[in-house]
mmCIF file of C-alpha atoms and ligand atoms in Angstrom:
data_model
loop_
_atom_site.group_PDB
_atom_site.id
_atom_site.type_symbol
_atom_site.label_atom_id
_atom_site.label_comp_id
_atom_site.label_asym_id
_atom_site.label_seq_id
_atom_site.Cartn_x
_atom_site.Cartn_y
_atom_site.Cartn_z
ATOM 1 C CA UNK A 17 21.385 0.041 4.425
ATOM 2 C CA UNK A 18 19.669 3.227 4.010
ATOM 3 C CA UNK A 19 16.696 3.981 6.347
ATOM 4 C CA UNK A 20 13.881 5.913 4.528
ATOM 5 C CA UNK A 21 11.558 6.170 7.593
ATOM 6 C CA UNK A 22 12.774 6.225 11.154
ATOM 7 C CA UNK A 23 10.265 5.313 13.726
ATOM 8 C CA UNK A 24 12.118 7.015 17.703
ATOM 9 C CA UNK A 25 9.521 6.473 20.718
ATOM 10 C CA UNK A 26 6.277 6.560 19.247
ATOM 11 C CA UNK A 27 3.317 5.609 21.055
ATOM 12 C CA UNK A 28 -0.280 6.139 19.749
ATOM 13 C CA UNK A 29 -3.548 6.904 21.708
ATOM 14 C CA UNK A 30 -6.709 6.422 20.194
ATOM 15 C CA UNK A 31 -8.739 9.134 23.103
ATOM 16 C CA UNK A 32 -6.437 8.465 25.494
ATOM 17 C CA UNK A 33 -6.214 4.631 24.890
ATOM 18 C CA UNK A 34 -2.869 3.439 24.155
ATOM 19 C CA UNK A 35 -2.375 1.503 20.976
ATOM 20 C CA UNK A 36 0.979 1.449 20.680
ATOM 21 C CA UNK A 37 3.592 2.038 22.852
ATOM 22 C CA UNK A 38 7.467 3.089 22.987
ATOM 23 C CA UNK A 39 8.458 2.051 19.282
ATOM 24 C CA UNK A 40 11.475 2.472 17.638
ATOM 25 C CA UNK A 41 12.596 0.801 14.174
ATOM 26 C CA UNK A 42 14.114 1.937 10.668
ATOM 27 C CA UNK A 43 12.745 1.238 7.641
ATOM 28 C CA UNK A 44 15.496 0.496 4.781
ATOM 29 C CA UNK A 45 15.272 0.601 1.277
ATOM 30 C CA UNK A 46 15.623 -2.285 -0.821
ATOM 31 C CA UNK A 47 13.666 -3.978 1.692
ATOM 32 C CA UNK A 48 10.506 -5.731 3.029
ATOM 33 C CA UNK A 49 9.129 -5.366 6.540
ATOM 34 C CA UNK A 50 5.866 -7.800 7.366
ATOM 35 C CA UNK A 51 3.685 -6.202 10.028
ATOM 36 C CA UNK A 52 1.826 -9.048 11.828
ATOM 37 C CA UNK A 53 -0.368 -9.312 15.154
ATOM 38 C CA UNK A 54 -4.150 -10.287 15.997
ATOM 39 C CA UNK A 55 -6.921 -8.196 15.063
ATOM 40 C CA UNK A 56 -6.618 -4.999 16.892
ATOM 41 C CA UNK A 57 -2.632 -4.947 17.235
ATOM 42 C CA UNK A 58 -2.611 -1.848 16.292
ATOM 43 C CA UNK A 59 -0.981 -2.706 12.570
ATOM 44 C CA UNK A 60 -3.206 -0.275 10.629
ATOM 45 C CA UNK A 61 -2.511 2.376 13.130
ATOM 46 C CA UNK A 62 1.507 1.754 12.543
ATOM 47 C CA UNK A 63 0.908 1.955 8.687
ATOM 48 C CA UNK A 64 -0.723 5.097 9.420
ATOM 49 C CA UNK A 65 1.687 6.477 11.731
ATOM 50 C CA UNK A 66 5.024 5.667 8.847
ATOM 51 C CA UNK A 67 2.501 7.567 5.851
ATOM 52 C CA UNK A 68 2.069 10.320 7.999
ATOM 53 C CA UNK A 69 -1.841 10.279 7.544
ATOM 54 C CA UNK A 70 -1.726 9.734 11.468
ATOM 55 C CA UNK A 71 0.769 11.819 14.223
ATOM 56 C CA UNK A 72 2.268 9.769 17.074
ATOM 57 C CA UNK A 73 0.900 10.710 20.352
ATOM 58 C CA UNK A 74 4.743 10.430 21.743
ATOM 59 C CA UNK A 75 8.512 10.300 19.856
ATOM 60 C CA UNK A 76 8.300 10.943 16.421
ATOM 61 C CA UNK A 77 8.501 9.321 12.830
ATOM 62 C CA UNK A 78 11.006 10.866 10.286
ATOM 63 C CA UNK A 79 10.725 10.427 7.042
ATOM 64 C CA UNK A 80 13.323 11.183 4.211
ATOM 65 C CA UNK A 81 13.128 14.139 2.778
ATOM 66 C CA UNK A 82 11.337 13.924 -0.622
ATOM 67 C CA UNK A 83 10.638 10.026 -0.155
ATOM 68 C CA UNK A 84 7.821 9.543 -1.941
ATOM 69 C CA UNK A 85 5.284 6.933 0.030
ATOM 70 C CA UNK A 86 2.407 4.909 -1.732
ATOM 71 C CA UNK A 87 -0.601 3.844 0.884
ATOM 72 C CA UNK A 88 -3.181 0.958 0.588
ATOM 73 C CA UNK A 89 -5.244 1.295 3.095
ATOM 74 C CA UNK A 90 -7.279 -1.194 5.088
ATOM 75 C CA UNK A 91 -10.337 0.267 4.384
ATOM 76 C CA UNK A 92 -11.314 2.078 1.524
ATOM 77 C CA UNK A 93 -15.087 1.838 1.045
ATOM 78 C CA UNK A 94 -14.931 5.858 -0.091
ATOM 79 C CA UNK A 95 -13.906 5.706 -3.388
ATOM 80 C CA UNK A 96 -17.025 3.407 -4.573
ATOM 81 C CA UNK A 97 -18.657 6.897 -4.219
ATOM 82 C CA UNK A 98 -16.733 7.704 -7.367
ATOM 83 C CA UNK A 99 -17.981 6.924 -10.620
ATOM 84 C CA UNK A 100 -13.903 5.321 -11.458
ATOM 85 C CA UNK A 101 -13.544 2.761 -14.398
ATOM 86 C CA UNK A 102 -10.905 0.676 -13.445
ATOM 87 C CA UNK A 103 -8.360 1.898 -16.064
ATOM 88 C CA UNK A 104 -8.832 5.833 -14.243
ATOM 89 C CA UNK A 105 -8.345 4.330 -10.707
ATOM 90 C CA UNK A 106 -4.926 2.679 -11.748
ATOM 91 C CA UNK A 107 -4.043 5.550 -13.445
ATOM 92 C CA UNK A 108 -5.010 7.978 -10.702
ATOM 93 C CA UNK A 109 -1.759 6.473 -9.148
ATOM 94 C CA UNK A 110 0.315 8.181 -12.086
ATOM 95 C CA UNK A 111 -0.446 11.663 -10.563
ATOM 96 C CA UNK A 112 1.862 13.385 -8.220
ATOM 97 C CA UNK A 113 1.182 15.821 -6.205
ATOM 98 C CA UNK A 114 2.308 19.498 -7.754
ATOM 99 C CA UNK A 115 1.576 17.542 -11.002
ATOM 100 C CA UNK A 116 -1.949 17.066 -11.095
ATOM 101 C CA UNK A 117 -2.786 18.844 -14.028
ATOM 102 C CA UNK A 118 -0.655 17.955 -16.170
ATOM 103 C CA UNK A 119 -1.428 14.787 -18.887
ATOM 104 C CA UNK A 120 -0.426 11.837 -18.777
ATOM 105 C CA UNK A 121 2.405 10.491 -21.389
ATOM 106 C CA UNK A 122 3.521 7.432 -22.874
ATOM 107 C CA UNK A 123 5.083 6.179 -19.748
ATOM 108 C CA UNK A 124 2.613 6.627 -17.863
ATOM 109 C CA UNK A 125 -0.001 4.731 -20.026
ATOM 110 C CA UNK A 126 2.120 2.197 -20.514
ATOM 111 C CA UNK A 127 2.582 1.931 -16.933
ATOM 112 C CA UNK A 128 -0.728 1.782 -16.140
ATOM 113 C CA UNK A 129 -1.820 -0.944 -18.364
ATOM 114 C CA UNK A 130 1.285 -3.391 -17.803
ATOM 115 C CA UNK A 131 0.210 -3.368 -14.653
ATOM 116 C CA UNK A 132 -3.398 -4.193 -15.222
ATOM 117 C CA UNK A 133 -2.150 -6.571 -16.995
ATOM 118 C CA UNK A 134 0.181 -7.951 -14.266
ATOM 119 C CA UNK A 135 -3.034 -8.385 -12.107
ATOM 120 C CA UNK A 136 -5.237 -9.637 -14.609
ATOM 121 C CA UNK A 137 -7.739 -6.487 -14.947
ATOM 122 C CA UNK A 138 -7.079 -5.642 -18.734
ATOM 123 C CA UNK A 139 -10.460 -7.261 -19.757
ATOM 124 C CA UNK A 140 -11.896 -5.133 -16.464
ATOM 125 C CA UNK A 141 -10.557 -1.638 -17.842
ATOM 126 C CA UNK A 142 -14.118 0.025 -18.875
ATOM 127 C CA UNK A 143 -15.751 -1.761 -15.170
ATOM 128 C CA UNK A 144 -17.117 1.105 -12.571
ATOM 129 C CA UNK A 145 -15.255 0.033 -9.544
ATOM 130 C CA UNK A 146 -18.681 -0.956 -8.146
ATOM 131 C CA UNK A 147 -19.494 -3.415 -10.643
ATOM 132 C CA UNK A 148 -16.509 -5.614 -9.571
ATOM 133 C CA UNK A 149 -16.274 -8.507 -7.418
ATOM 134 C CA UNK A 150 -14.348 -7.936 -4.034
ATOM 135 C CA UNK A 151 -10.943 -9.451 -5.522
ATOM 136 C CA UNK A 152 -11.013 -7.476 -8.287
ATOM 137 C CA UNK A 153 -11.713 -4.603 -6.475
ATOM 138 C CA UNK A 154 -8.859 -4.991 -4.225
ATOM 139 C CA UNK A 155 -6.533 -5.707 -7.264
ATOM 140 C CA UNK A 156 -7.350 -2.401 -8.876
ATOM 141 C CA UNK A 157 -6.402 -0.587 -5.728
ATOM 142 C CA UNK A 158 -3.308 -2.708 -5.578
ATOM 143 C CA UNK A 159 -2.335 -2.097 -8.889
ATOM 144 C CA UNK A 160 -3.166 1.910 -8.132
ATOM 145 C CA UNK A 161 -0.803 1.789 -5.577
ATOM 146 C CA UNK A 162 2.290 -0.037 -6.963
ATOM 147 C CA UNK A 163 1.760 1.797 -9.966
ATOM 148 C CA UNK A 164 3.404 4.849 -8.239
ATOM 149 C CA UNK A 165 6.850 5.653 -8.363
ATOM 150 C CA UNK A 166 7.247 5.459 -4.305
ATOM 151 C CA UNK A 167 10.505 4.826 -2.335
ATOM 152 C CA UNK A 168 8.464 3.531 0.421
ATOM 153 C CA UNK A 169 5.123 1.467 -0.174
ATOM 154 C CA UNK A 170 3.135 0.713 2.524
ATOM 155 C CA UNK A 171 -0.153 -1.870 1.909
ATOM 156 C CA UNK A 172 -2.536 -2.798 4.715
ATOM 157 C CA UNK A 173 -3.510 -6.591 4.506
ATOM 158 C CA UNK A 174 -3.336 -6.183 0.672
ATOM 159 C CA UNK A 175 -4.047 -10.356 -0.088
ATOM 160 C CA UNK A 176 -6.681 -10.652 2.449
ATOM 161 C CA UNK A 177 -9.528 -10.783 0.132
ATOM 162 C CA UNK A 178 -7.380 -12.831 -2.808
ATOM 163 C CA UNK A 179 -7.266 -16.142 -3.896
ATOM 164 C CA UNK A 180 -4.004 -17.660 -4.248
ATOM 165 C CA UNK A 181 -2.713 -16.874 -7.874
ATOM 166 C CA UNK A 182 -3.583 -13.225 -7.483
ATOM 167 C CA UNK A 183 -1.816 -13.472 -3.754
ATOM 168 C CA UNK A 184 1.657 -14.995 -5.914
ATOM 169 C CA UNK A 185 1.084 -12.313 -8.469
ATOM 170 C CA UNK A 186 1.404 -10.005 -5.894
ATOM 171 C CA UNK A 187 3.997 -11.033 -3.472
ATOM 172 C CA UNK A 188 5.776 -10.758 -7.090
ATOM 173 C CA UNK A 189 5.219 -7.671 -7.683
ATOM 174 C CA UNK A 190 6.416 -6.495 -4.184
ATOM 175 C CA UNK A 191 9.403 -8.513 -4.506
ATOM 176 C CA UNK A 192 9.694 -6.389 -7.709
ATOM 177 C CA UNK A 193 9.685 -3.344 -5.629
ATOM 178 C CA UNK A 194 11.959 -3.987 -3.379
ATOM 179 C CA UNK A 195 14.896 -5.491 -5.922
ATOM 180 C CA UNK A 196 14.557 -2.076 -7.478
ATOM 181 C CA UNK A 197 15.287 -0.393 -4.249
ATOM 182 C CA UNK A 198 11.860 0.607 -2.251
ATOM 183 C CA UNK A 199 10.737 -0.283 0.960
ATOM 184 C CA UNK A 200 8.371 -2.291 1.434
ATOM 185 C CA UNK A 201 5.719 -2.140 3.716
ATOM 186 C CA UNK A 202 2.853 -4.769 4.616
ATOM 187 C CA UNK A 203 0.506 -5.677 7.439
ATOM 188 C CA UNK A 204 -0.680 -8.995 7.663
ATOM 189 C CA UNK A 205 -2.264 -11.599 9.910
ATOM 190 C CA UNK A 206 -1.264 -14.267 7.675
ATOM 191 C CA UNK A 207 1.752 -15.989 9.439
ATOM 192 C CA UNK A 208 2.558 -17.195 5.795
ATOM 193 C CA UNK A 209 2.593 -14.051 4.538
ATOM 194 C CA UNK A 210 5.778 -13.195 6.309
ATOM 195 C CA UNK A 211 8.058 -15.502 4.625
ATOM 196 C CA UNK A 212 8.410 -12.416 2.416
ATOM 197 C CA UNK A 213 9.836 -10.048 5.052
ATOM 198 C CA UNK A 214 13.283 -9.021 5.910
ATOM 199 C CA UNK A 215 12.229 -8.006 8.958
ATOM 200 C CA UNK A 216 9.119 -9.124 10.654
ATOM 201 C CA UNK A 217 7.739 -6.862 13.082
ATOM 202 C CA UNK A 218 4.957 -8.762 15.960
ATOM 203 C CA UNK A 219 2.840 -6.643 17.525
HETATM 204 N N1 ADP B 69 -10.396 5.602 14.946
HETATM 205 C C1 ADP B 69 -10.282 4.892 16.082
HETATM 206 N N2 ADP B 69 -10.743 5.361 17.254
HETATM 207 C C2 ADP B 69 -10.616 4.656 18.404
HETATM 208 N N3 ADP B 69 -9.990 3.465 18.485
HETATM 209 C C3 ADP B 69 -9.499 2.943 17.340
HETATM 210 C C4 ADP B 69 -9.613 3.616 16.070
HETATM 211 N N4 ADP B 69 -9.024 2.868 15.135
HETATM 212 C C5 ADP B 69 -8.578 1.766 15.760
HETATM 213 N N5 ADP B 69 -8.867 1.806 17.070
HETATM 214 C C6 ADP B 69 -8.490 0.787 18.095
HETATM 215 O O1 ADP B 69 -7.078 0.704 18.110
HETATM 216 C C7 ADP B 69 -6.641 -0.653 18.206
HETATM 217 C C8 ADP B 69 -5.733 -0.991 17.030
HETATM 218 O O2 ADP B 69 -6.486 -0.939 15.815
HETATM 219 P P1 ADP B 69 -5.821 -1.216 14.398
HETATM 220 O O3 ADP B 69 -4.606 -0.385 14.292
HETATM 221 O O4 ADP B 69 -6.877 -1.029 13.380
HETATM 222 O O5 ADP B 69 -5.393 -2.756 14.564
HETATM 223 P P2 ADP B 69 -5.147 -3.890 13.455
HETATM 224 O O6 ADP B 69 -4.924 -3.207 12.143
HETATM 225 O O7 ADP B 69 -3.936 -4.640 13.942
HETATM 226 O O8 ADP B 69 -6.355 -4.765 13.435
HETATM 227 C C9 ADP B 69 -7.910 -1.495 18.290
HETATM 228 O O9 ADP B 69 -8.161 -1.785 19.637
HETATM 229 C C10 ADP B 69 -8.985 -0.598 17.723
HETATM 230 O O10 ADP B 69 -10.219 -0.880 18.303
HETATM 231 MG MG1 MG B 70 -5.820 -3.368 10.380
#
């Protein structure tokens, strides 16, 4: 098994509050890892802590050189601010970074609407991402994320706000993912949820 991120000691402090504490796991390609705990567990901060959008207050978190990583986040109120259709926030996720100017081709565009088509937001394309309903909201930003080419993808409670055939449609997808060789991340409260995991991690 190859381990694209490798968690050694980390603890995280929120202001001198410990959140986490002393944690030290590998995360391996080609496989899923279910985050679960209570509200407050400190799961989002984890997530945050393997992206790299947050620094461990102790130990450190490695990850593979050039592994690409694809984060939903828990919250995400901030993009409503933008005037997105649908179609441009899925295909946002076909942008890399050193490649943002460049067009997007064939692949890409057909990337982008197979997978609005895998979560059912073809007829949605033309929508402002305000004028949706929360589901479909939260499917856009799904399918912006697994749209990516990532080795790692990491989603925060990504089914929390779904009903059930979207929820299949998804745990699909991320099965998808990982068969082709990612890791997979996800956080979830839902004790269900982690029938998908490899690994199960309780915090
Ligand atoms: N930005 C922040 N500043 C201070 N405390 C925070 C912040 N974010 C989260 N916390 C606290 O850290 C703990 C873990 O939060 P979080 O990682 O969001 O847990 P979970 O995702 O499992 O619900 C909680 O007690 C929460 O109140
Ligand atoms: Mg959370």
């Amino acid at each position: 098994m190859v381990e694209v991120v490798t968690v050694e000691g980390v603890g995280f402090r929120y202001a001198g509050v410990p959140v986490l504490r002393a944690m030290s796991l590998g995360v391996e390609s080609a496989s899923t890892l279910v985050v679960v705990g209570a509200n407050g567990s400190g799961k989002s901060t984890f997530l945050h802590l393997l992206a790299g959008v947050e620094t461990p207050t102790e130990g450190c978190v490695h990850r593979r050189e050039g592994a690409r990583v694809a984060l939903l986040p828990q919250r995400t109120q901030g993009i409503d601010a933008l005037p997105l259709t649908v179609a441009e926030c899925v295909a946002i996720g076909r942008f890399s970074p050193g490649r943002l100017l460049r067009r997007l081709g064939r692949t890409d565009r057909a990337a982008v609407t197979g997978m609005m088509e895998r979560l059912d937001l073809a007829h949605l394309a033309r929508r402002r991402l305000r004028e949706l309903s929360g589901g479909q909201r939260q499917r856009t930003l799904i399918a912006q994320t697994l749209v990516q080419d990532a080795d790692v993808y990491v989603l925060d409670e990504p089914t929390a706000a779904l009903d059930t055939r979207s929820r299949h449609r998804v745990h699909e997808l991320l099965a998808e993912r990982s068969r082709g060789g990612a890791a997979v991340v996800l956080a979830s409260h839902d004790t269900a949820e982690a029938s998908l995991a490899d690994h199960t991690l309780q915090l």
